[in-house]
Coordinates of C-alpha atoms and ligand atoms in Angstrom, one line a residue:
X14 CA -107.5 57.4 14.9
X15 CA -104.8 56.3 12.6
X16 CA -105.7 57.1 8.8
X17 CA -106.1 53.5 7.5
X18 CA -108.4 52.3 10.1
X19 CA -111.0 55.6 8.7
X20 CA -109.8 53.8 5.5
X21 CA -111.4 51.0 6.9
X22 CA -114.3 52.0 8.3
X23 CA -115.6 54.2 5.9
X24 CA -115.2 51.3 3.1
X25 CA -117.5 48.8 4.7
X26 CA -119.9 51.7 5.3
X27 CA -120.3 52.5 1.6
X28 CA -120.8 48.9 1.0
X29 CA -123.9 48.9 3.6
X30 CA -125.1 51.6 2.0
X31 CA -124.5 50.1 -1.3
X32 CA -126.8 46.7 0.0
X33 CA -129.6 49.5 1.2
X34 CA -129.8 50.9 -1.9
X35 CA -130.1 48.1 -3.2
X36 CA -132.4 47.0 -1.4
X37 CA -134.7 50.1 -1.8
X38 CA -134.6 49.4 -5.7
X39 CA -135.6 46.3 -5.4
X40 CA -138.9 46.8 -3.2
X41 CA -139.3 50.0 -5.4
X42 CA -139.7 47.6 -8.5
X43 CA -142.0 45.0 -6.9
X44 CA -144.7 48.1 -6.1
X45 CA -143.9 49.8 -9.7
X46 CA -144.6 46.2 -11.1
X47 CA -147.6 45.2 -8.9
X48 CA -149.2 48.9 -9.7
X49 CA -148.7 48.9 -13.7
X50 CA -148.6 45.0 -14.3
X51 CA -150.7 43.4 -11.4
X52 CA -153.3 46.4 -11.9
X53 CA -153.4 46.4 -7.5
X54 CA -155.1 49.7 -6.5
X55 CA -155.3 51.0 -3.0
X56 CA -158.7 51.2 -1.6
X57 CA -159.6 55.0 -1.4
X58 CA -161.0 56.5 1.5
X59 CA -164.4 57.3 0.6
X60 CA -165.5 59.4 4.2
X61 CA -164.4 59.5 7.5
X62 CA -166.1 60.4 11.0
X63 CA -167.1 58.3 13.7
X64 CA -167.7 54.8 13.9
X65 CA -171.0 55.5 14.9
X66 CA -171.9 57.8 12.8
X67 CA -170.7 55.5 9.2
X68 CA -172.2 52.9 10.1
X69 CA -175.5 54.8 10.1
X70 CA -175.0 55.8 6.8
X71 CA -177.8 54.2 4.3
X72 CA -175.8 51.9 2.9
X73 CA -174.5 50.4 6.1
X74 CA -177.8 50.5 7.7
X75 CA -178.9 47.7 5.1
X76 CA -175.7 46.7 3.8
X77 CA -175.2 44.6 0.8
X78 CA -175.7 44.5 -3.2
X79 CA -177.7 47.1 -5.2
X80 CA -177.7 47.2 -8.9
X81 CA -176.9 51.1 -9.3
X82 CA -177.7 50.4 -13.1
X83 CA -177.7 47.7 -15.7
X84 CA -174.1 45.9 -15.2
X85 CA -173.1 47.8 -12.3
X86 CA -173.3 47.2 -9.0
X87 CA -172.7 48.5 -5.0
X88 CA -171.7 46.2 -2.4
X89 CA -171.4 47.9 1.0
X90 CA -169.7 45.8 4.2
X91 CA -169.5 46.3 7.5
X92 CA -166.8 44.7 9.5
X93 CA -167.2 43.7 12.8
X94 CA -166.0 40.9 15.7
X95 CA -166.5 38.3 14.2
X96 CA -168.4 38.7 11.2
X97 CA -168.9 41.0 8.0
X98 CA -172.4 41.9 6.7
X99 CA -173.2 40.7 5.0
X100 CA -170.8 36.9 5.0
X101 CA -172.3 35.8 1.7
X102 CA -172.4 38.2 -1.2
X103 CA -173.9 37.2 -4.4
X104 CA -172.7 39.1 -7.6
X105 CA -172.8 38.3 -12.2
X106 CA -169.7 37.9 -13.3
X107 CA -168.8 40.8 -15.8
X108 CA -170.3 43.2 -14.0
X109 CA -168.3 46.2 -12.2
X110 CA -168.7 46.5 -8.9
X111 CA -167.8 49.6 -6.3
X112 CA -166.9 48.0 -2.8
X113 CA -168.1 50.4 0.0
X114 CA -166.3 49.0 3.1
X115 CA -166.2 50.6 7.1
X116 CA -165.3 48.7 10.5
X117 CA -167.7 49.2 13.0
X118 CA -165.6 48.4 16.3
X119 CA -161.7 47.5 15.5
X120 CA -159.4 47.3 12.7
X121 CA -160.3 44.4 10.4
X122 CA -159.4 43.1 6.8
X123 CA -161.2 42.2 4.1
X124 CA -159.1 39.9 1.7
X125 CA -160.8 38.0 -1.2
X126 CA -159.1 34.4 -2.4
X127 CA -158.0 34.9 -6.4
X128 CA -158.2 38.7 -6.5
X129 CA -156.1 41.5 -5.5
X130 CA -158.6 42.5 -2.8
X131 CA -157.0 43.0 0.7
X132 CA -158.3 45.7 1.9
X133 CA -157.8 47.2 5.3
X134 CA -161.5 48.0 7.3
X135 CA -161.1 51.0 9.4
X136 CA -163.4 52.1 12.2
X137 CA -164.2 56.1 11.0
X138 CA -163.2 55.4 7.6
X139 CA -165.2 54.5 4.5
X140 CA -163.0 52.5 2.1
X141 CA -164.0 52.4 -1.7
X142 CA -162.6 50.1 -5.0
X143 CA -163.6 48.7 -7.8
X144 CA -163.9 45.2 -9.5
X145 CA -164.9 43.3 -12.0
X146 CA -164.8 39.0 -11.1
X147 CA -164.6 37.6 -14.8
X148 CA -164.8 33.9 -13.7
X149 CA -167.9 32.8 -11.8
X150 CA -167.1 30.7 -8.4
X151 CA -166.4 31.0 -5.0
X152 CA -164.4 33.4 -3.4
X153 CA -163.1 33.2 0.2
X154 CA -163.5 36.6 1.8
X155 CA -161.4 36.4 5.3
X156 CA -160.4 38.7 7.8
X157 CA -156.5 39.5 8.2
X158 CA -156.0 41.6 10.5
X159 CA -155.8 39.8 14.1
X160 CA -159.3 41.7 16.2
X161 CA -159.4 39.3 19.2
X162 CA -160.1 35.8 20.2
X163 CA -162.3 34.5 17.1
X164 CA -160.6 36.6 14.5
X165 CA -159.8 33.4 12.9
X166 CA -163.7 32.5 12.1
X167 CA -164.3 35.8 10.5
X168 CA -165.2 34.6 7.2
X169 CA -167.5 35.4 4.2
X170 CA -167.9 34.2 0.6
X171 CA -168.7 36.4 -2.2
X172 CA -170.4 33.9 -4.9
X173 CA -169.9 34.9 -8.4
X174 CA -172.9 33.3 -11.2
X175 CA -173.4 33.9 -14.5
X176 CA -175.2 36.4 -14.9
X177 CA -178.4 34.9 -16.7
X178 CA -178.2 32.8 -13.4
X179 CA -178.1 35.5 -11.2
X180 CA -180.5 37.3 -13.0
X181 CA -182.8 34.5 -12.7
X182 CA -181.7 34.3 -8.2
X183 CA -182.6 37.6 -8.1
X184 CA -185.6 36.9 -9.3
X185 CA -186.9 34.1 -6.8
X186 CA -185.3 36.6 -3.8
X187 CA -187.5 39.5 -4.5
X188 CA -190.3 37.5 -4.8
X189 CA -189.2 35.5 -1.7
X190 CA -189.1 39.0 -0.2
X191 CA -192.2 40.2 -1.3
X192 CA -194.2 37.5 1.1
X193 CA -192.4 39.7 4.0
X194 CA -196.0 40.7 6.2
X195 CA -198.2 38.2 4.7
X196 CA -202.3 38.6 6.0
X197 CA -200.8 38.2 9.9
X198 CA -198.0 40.6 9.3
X199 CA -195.7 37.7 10.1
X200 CA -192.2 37.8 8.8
X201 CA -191.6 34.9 6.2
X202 CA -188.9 32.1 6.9
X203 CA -187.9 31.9 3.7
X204 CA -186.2 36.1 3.9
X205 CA -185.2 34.6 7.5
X206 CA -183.0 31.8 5.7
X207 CA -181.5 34.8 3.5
X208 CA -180.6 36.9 6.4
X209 CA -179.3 34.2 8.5
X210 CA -176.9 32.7 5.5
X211 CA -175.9 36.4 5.3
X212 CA -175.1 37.4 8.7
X213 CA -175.6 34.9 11.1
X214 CA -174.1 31.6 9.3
X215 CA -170.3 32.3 9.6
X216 CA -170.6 31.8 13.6
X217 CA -173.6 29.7 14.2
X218 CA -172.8 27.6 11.3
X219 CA -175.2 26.1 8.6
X220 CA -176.4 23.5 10.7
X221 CA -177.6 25.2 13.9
X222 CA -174.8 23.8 16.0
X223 CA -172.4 27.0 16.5
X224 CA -168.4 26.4 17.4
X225 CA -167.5 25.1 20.7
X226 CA -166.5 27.4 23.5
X227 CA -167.3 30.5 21.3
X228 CA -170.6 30.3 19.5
X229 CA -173.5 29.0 21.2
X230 CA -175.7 26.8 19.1
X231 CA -179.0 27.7 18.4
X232 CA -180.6 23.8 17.4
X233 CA -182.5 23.3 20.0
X234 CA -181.2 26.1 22.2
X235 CA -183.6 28.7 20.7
X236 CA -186.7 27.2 21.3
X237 CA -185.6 26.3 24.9
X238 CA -185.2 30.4 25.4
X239 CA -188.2 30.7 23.5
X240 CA -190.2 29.0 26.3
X241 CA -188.6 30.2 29.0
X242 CA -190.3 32.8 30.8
X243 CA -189.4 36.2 29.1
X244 CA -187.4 34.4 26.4
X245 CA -189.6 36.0 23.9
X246 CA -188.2 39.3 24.6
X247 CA -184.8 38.2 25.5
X248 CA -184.6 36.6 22.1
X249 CA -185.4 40.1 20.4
X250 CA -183.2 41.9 22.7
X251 CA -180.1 39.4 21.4
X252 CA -180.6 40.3 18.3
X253 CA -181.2 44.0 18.3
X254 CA -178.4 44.8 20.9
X255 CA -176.3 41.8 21.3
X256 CA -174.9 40.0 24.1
X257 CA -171.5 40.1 25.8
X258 CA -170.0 37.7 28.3
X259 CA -169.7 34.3 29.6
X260 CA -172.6 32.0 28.8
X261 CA -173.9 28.7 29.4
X262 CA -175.3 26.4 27.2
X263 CA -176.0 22.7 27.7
X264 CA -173.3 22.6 30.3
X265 CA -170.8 24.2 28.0
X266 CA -169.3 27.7 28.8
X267 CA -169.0 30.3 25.6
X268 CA -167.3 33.2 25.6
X269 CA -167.8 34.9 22.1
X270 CA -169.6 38.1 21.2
X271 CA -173.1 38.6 19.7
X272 CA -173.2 42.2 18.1
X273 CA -176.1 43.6 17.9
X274 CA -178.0 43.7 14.5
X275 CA -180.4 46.8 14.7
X276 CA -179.2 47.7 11.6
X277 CA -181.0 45.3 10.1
X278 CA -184.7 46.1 9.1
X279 CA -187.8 44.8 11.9
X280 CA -188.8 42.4 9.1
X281 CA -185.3 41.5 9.0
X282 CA -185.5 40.4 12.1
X283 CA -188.1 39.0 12.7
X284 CA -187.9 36.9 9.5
X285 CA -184.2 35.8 11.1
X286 CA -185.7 34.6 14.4
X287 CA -188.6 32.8 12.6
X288 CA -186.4 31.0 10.8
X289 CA -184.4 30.1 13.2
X290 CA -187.2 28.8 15.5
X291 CA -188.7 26.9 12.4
X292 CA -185.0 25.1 11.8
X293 CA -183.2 22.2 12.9
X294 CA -183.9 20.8 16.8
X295 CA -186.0 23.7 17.4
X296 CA -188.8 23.0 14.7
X297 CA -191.9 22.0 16.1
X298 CA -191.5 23.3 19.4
X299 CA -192.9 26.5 18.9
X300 CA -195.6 27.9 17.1
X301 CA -195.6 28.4 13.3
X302 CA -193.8 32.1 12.5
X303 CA -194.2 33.8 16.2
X304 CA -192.7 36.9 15.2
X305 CA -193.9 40.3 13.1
X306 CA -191.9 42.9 12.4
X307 CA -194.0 45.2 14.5
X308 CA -192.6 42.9 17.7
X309 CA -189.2 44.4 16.7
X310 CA -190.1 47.9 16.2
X311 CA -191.6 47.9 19.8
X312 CA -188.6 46.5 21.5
X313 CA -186.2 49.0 19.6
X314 CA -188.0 52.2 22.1
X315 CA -186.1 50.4 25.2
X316 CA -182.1 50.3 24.2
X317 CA -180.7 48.3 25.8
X318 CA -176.4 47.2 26.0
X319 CA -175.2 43.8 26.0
X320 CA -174.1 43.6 29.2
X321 CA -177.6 44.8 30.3
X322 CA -178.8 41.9 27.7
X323 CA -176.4 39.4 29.7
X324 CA -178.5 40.2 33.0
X325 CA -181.5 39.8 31.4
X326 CA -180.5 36.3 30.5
X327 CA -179.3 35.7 34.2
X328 CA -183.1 36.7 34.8
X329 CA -184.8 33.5 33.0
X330 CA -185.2 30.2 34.3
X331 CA -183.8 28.0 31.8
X332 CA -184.1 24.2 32.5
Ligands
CUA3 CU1 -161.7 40.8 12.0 CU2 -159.7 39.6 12.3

């Protein structure tokens, strides 16, 4: 090769490398700024092992807020298609708050509107951060990494008061939890409305009515499995082991995914159910409050999966 065509060559490779470098510093200043002046921080990893065995931790078998002490607070989530427990997360503002966060099936993420939160969930991981929301208001809390078909409706909200006004929320939950078991041992609707606008609004919706083609509503639909022969159990099974499948509702197919949510507590869930059969088309076909949390407890000694809870649908005669 002659000499000046090395010349040549060599030249417009230095000025690549030039661009890269370049480049590099660039990108290097954007993280140096967004660490020091941004204050981001990445999420540590707080544990690791399997799924399974994480999401049986404590704090993911109830998960949620826990005042630690005065003016500091847990949250632990649980990420899952297509939901996080809990959606709806109710904090003081000022207060400093350790996230505990896991995935219990795929990758998902966990990015909050107004913050620097965007936080990747990771099956077998436990993420952990801190924060401290200064303004009251409502943040967005969405999923961002894709995890199948209704990735885009895995919402939450994390609601930030002031914190005489959460203090005073508290207040009226604990004593709404407190008539959990009343003389019958019936589960109360008003922790049923708490659970459901924690874990079962984002997909079923406030009103009942669910999303076309991938969550079934339940107005209506739930009392009609109610009085089906062996929708009593079939109801319980749903929610303690979910359902997977194709499904018909009404004439319209569905093809989303109910998890199961035996991480919940029997009074839980059998506050959920009552509530559920107490709201919207459904009220006033069945009787007041028909499940206790003992109902719960018994169906938990038969596991079942979802595909097993999908034939046991098959099984009733709905109308
Ligand atoms: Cu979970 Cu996307």
């Amino acid at each position: 090769m002659h000499e000046a065509q090395h010349e040549a060559i060599a030249r417009w490779e230095r000025r690549w490398m030039a661009v890269m470098g370049a480049l590099l510093a660039v990108l290097v200043v954007f993280i140096v700024y967004s660490l020091a002046v941004e204050g981001a921080h990445i999420g540590q990893r707080a544990q690791r092992g399997t799924p399974q065995d994480l999401t049986r931790l404590e704090m993911f078998q109830s998960p949620g807020v826990m005042e630690t002490a005065p003016g500091q607070f847990r949250v632990s989530v649980v990420g899952q298609a297509f939901s996080f427990a809990p959606a709806v997360i109710q904090l003081p503002a000022g207060a400093e708050v350790t996230f505990f966060a896991s995935a219990r099936d795929v990758l998902h993420g966990y990015h909050v509107a107004g913050t620097n939160m965007n936080i990747e969930l990771i099956p077998g991981e436990v993420a952990t951060w801190k924060y401290t929301f200064r303004e009251p208001g409502e943040y967005r809390v969405s999923c961002n990494e894709y995890c199948g078909v209704s990735h885009q409706n895995m919402v939450g909200t994390i609601q930030v008061l002031p914190a005489a006004e959460y203090a005073a929320l508290r207040e009226q939950q604990e004593a709404a939890a407190a008539g959990v078991g009343d003389e019958a041992g019936v589960a109360s609707v008003a922790l049923g409305e708490q659970v459901y606008a924690s874990n079962c609004v984002a997909c079923h919706q406030a009103t009942g009515q669910g999303l076309p083609g991938v969550f079934p509503p339940l107005s209506g639909h739930a009392a009609n499995l109610y009085a089906a022969d062996g929708g009593r159990d079939y109801l319980l099974n749903v929610l303690l082991y979910g359902v997977m499948g194709s499904i018909q509702v009404n004439g319209a197919t569905y093809g989303g995914v109910m998890p199961g949510w035996a991480q919940l507590s029997d009074e839980q869930i059998a506050a959920v159910l009552n509530y559920v059969l107490a709201s919207w088309d459904n009220a006033g076909r069945v009787e007041e409050l028909p499940y206790a949390a003992a109902d719960v407890a018994e169906k938990r000694e038969t596991a079942l999966t979802p595909d097993q809870v999908l034939a046991l649908r098959g099984q009733l005669d709905l109308e």
